Short mmCIF file of C-alpha atoms in Angstrom, two decimals:
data_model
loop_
_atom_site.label_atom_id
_atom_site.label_comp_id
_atom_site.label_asym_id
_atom_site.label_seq_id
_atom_site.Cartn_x
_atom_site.Cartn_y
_atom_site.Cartn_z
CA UNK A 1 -28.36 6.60 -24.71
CA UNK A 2 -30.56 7.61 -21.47
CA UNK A 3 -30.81 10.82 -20.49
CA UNK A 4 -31.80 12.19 -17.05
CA UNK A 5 -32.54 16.34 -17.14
CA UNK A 6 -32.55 18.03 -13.68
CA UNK A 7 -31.59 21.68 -12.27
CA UNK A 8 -35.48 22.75 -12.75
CA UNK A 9 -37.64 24.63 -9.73
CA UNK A 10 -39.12 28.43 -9.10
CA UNK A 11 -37.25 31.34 -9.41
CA UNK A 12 -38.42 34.48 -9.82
CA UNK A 13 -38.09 37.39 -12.96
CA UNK A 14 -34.30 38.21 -13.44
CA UNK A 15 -33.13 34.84 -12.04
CA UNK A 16 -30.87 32.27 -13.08
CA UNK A 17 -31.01 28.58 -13.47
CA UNK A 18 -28.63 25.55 -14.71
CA UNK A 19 -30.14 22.66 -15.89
CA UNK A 20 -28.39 19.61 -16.49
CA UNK A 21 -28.55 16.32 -18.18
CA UNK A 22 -26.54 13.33 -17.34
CA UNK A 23 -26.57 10.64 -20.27
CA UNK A 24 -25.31 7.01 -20.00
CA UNK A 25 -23.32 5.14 -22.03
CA UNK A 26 -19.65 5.77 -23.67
CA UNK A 27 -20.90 7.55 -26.80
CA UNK A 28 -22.28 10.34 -25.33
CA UNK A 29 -19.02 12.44 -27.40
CA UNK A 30 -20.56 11.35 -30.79
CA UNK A 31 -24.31 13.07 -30.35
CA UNK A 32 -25.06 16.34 -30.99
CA UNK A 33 -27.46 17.29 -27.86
CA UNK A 34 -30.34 19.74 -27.73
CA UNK A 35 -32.22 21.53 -25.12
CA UNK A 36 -36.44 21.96 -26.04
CA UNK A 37 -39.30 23.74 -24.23
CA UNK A 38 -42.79 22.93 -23.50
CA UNK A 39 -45.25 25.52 -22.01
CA UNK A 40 -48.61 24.11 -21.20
CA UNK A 41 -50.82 23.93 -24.33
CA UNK A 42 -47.94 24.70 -26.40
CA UNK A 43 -46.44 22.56 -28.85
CA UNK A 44 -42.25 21.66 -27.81
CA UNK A 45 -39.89 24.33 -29.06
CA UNK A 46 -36.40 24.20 -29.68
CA UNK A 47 -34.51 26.21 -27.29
CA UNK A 48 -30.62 25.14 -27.63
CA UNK A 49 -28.10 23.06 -29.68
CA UNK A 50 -24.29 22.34 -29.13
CA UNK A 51 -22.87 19.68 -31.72
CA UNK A 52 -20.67 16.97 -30.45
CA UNK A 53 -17.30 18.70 -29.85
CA UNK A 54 -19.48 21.42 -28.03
CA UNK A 55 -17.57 23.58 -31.02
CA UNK A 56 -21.09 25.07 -32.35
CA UNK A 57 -24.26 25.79 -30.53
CA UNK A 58 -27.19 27.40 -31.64
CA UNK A 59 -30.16 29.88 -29.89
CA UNK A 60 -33.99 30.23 -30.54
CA UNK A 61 -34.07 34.03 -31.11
CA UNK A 62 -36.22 34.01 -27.80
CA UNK A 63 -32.92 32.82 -25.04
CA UNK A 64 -30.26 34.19 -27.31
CA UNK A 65 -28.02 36.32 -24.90
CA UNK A 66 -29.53 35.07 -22.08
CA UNK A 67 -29.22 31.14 -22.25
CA UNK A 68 -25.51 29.47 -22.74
CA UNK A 69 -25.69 25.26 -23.57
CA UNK A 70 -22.37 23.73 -23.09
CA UNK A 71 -21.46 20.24 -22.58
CA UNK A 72 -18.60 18.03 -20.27
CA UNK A 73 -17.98 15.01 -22.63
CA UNK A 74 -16.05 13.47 -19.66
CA UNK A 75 -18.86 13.73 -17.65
CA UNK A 76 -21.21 12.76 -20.04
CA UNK A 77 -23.21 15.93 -19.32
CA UNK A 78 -24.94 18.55 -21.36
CA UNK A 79 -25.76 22.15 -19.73
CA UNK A 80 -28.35 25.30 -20.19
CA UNK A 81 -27.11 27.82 -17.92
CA UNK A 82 -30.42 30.66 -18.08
CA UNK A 83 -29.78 33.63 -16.62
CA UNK A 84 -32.50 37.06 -16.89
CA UNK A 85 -35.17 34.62 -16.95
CA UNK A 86 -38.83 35.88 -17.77
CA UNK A 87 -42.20 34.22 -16.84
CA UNK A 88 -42.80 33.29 -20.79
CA UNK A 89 -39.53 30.98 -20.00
CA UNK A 90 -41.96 28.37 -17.92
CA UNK A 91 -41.92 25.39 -19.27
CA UNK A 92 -40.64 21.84 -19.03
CA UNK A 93 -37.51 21.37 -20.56
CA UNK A 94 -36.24 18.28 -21.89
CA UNK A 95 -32.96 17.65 -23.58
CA UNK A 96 -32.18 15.40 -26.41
CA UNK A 97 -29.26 13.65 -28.35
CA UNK A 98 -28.78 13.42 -31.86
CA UNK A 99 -26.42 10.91 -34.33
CA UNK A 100 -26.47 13.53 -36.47
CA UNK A 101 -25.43 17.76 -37.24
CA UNK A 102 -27.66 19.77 -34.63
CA UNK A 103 -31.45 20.68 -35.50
CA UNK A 104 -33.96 22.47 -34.17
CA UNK A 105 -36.14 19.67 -34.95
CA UNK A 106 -37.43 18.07 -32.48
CA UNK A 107 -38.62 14.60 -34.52
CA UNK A 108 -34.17 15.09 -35.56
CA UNK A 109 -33.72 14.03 -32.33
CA UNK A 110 -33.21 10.23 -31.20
CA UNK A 111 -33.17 10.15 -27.52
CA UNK A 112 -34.80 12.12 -25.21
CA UNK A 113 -34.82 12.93 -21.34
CA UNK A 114 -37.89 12.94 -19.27
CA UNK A 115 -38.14 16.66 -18.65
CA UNK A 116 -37.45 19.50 -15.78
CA UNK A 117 -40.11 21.80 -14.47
CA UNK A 118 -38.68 25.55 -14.50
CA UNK A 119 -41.11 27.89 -13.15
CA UNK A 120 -40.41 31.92 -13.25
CA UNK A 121 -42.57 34.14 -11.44
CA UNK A 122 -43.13 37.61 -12.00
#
């Protein structure tokens, strides 16, 4: 599976985003996808999970209530719709695809994407 993230840029304090990531290939339906964080000098975080039916997702305490992953298995794409972002949500985010249940691991993960900049001003 290859995945290609995009949807990232500036927006300020109270804004929303969607990123998305496209994957190839016809088993896209069978991962369990994830959506990670990386804030300069900061290790990768889990941010978002949706298993492979898109019937279960799961929040890092931080996004809860404000981000919403969801995925198109038709169009082979995963989604992290952020909406009331802050500044602490700058980061590069990256998502990844798993032949497995969801994690917030991110060494769980097989595949990953090469990463969107989101940048919030305040």
């Amino acid at each position: 599976v290859q995945l290609q993230a995009y949807g990232g840029g500036l927006v300020q304090a109270g804004g929303s985003l969607r990123l998305s990531c496209a994957a190839s290939g016809r088993t896209f339906s069978t991962y369990d996808m994830g959506w990670f964080r990386q804030a300069p000098g900061k290790e990768r975080e889990f941010v978002a999970a949706i298993s492979w039916s898109g019937g279960r997702t799961y929040y890092a305490d931080s996004v809860k209530g404000r981000f919403t992953i969801s995925r198109d298995n038709a169009k082979n794409t995963v989604y992290l719709q952020m909406n009331s972002l802050k500044p602490e949500d700058t980061a590069v985010y990256y998502c990844a695809a798993r032949s497995g249940y969801s994690s917030k691991r991110t060494y769980e993960y097989d595949y990953w994407g090469q990463g969107t900049l989101v940048t919030v001003s305040s």
